[in-house]
PDB file of C-alpha atoms and ligand atoms in Angstrom:
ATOM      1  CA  UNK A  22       0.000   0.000   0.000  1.00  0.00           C
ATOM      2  CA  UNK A  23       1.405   3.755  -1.113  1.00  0.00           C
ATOM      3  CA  UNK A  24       1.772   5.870   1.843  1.00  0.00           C
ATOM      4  CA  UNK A  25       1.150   9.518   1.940  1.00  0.00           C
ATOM      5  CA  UNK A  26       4.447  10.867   0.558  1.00  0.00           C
ATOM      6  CA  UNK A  27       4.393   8.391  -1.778  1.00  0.00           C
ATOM      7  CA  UNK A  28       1.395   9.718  -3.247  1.00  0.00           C
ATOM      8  CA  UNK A  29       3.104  13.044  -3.421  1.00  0.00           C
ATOM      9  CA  UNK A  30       5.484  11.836  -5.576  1.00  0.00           C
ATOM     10  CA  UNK A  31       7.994  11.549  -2.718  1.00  0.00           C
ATOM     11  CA  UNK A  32       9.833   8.158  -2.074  1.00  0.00           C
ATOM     12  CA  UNK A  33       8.666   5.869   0.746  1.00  0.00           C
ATOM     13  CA  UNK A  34      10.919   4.681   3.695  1.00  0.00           C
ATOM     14  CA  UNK A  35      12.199   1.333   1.483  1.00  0.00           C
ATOM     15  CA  UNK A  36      13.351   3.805  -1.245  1.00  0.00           C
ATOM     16  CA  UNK A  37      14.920   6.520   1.584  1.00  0.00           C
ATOM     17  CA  UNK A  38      16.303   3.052   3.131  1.00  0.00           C
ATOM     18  CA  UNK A  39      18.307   1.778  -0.177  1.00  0.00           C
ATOM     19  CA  UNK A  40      19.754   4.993  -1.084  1.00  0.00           C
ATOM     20  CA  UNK A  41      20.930   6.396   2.421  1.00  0.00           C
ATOM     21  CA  UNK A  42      22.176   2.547   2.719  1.00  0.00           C
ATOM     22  CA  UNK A  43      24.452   3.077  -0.544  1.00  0.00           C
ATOM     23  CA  UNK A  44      25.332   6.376   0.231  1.00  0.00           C
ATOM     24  CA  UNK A  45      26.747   4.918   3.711  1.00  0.00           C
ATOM     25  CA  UNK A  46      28.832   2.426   1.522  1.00  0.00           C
ATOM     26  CA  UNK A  47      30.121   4.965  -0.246  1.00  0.00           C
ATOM     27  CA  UNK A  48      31.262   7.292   2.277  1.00  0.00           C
ATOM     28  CA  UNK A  49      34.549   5.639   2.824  1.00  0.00           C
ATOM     29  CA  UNK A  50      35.572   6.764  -0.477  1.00  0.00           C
ATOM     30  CA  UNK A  51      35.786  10.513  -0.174  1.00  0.00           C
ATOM     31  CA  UNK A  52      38.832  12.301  -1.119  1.00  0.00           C
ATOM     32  CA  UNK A  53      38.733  15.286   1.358  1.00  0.00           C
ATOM     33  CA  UNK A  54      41.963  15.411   2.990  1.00  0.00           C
ATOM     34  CA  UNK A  55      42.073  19.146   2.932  1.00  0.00           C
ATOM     35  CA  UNK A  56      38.281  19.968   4.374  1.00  0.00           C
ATOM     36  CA  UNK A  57      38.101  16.191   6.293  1.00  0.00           C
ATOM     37  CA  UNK A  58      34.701  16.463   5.740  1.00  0.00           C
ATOM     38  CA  UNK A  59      33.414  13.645   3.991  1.00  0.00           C
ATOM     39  CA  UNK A  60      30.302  13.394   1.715  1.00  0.00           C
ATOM     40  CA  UNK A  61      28.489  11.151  -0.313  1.00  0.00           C
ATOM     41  CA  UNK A  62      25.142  10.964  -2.117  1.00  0.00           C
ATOM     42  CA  UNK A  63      23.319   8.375  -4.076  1.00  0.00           C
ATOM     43  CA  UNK A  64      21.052   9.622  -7.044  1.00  0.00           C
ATOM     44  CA  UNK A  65      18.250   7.592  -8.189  1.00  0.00           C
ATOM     45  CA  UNK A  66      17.543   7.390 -11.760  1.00  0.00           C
ATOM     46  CA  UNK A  67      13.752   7.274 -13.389  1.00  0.00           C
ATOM     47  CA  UNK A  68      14.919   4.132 -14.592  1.00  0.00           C
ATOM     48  CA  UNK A  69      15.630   2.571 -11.318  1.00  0.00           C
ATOM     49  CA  UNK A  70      19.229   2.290 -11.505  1.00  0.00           C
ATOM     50  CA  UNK A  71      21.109   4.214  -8.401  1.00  0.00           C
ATOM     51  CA  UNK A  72      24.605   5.960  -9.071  1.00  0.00           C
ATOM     52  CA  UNK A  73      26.464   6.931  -6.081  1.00  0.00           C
ATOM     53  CA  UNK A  74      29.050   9.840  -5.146  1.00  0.00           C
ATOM     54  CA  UNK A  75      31.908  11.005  -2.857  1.00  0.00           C
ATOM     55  CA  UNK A  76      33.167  14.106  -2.741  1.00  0.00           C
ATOM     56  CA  UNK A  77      36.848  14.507  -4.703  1.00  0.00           C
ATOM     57  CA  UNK A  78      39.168  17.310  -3.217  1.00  0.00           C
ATOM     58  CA  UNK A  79      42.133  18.951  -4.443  1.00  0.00           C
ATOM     59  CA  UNK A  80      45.352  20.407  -3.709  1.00  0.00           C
ATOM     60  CA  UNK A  81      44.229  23.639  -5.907  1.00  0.00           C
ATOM     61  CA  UNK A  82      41.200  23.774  -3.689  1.00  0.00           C
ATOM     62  CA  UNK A  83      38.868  25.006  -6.463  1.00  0.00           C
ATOM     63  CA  UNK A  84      39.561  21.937  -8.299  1.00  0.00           C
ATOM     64  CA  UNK A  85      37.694  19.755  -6.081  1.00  0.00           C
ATOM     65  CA  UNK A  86      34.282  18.460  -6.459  1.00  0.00           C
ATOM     66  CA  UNK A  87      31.052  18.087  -4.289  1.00  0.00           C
ATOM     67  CA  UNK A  88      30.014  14.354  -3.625  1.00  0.00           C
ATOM     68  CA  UNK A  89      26.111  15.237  -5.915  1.00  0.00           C
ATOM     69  CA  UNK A  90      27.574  16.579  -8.906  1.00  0.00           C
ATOM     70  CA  UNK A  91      30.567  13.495  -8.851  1.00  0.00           C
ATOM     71  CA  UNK A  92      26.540  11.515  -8.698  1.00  0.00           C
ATOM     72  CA  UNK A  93      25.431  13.324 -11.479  1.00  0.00           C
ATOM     73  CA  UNK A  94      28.664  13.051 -13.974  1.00  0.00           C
ATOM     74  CA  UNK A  95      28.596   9.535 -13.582  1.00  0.00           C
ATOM     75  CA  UNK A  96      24.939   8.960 -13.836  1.00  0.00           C
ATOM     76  CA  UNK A  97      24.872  11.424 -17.097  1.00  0.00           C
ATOM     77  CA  UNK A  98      28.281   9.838 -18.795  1.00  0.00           C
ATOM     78  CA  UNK A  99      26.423   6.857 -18.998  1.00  0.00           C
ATOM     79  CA  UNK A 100      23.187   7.919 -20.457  1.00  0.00           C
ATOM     80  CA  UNK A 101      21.257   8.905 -17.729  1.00  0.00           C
ATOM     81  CA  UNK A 102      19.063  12.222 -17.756  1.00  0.00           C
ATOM     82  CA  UNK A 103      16.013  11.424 -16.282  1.00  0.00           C
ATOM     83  CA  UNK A 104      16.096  11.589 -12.214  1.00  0.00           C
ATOM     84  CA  UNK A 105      14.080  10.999  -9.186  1.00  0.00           C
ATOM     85  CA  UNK A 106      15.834  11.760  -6.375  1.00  0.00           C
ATOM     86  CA  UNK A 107      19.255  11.884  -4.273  1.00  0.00           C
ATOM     87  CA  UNK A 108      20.145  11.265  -0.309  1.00  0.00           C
ATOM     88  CA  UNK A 109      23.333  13.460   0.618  1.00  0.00           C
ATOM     89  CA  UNK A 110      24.825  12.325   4.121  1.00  0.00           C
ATOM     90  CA  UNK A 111      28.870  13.517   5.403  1.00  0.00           C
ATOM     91  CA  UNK A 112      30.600  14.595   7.830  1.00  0.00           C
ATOM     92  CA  UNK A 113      33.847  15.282   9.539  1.00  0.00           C
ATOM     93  CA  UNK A 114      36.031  12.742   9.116  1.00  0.00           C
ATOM     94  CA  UNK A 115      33.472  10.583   8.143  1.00  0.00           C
ATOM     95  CA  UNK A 116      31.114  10.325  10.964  1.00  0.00           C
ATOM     96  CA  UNK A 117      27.806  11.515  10.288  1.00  0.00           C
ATOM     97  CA  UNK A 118      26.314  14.097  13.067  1.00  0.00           C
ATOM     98  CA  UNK A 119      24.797  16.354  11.371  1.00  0.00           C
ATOM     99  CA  UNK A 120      22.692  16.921   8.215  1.00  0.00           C
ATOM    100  CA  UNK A 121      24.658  17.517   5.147  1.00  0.00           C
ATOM    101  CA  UNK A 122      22.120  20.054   2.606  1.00  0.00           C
ATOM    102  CA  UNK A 123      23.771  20.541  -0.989  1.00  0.00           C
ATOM    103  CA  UNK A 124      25.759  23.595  -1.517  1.00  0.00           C
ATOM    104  CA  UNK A 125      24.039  26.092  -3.832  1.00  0.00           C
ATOM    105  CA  UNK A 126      25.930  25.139  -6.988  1.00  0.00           C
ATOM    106  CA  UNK A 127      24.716  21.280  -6.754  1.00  0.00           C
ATOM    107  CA  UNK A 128      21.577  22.466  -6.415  1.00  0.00           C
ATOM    108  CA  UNK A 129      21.808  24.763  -9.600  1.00  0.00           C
ATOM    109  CA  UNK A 130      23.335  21.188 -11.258  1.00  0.00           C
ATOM    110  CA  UNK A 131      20.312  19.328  -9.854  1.00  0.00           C
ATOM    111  CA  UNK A 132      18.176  22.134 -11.077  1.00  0.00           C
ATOM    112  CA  UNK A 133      19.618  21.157 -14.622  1.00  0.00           C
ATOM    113  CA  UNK A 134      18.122  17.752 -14.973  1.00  0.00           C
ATOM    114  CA  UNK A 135      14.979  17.405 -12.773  1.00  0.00           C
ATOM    115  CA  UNK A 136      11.829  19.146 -12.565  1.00  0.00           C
ATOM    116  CA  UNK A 137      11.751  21.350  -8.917  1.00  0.00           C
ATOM    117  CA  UNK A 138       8.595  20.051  -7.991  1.00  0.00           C
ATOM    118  CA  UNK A 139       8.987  16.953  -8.865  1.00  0.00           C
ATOM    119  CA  UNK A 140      12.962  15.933  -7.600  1.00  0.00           C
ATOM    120  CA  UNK A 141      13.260  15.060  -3.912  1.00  0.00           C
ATOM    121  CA  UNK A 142      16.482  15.629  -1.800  1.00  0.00           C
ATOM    122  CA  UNK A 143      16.816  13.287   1.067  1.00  0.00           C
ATOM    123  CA  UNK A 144      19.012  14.808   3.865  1.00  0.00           C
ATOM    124  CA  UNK A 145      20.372  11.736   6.371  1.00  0.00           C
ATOM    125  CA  UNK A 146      21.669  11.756   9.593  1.00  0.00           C
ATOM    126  CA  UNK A 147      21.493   7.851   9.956  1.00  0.00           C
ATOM    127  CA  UNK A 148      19.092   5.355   8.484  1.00  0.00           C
ATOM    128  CA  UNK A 149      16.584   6.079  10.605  1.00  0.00           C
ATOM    129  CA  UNK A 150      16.846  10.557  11.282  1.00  0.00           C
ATOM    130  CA  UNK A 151      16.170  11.614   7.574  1.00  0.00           C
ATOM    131  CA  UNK A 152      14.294  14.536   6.524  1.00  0.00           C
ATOM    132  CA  UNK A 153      12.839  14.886   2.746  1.00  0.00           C
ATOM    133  CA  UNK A 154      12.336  17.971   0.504  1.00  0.00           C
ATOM    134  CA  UNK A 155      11.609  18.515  -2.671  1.00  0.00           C
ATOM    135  CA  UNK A 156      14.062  20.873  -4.525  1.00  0.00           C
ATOM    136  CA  UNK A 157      11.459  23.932  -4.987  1.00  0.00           C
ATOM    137  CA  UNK A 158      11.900  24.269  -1.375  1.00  0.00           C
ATOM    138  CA  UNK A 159      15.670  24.143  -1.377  1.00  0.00           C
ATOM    139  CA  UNK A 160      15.565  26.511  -4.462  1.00  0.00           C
ATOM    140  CA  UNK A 161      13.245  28.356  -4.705  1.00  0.00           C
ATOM    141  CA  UNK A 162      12.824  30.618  -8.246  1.00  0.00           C
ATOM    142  CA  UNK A 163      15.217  28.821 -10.179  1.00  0.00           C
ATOM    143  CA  UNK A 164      16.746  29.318 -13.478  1.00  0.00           C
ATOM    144  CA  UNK A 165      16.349  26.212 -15.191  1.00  0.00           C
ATOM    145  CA  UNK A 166      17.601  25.188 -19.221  1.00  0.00           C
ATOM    146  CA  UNK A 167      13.856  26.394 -20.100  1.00  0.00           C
ATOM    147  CA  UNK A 168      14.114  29.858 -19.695  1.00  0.00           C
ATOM    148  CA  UNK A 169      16.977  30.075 -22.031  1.00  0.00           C
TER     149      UNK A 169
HETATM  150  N1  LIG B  30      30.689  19.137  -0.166  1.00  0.00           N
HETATM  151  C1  LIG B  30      29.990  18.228  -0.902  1.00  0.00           C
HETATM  152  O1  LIG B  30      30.526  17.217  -1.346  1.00  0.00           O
HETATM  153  N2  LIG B  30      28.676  18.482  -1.128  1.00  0.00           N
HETATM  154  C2  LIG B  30      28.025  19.592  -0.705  1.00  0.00           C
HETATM  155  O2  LIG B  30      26.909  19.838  -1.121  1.00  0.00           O
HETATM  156  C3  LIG B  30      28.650  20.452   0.300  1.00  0.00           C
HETATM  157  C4  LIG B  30      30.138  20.354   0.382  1.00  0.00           C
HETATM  158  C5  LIG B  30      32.120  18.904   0.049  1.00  0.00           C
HETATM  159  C6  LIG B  30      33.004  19.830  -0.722  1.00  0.00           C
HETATM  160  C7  LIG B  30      34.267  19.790   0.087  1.00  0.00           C
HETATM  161  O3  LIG B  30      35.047  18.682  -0.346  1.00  0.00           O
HETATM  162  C8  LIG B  30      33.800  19.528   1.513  1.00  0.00           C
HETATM  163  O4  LIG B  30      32.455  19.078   1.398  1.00  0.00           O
HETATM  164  C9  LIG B  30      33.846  20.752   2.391  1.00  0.00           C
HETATM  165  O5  LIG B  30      33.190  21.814   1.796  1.00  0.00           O
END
């Protein structure tokens, strides 16, 4: 049976469960030994299939990359441009206190792909303290590729 923010087009707890499971997994592979903070995300694809990330730092500190948009370049170099949804989790040093939201660019790269009202950002503090929002409410007035 659908739950309520199912029916909103939001994912249900087995969906919030798989993806903040493989974003865990993923975790130990963050290159951040300049910030320590460690992030990683796993992006669901319409089709199903889930892509994770880890954040990618680098000695000429612009260089580096957030832990979403290392989700989304993998997930779009192989095909993929049609998303659902993505649970972000870090921390210092890897230990997860804390909520992790997605800095303002990777939401502008989200922004690119997915439909505001329609893509969900899952924010996890373990696999049971999540909270979910959709990205209208994360950013709000966008400029998206159709107003070009
Ligand atoms: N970071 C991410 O990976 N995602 C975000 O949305 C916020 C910040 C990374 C970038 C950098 O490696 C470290 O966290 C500290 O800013």
């Amino acid at each position: 049976m659908e739950g309520k923010r199912e029916q909103a087009g939001l994912p249900g707890e087995a969906v919030i469960r798989s993806l903040v499971e493989q974003a865990l997994d993923a975790l130990p592979s963050a290159y951040a030994p300049y910030s320590r903070f460690h992030v990683a995300a796993a992006l669901l694809c319409r089709d199903g299939s889930v892509y994770t990330g880890c954040n990618m730092e680098n000695a000429s500190y612009p260089a580096g990359l957030c832990a979403e948009r290392a989700a989304f370049a993998k997930a779009v170099s192989d095909g993929k441009r049609e998303f659902s949804g993505i649970a972000v989790l870090g921390g210092r040093d890897g230990h997860v206190t804390d909520w992790c939201p997605p800095c303002g660019i990777c939401r502008q790269v989200m922004r690119e792909f997915a439909g505001p009202e329609e893509f969900w950002i899952v924010l996890a503090r373990s696999l049971e303290e999540y909270r979910v929002y959709t990205l209208e409410q994360l950013l709000p007035e966008s400029f998206g590729p159709e107003r070009l």
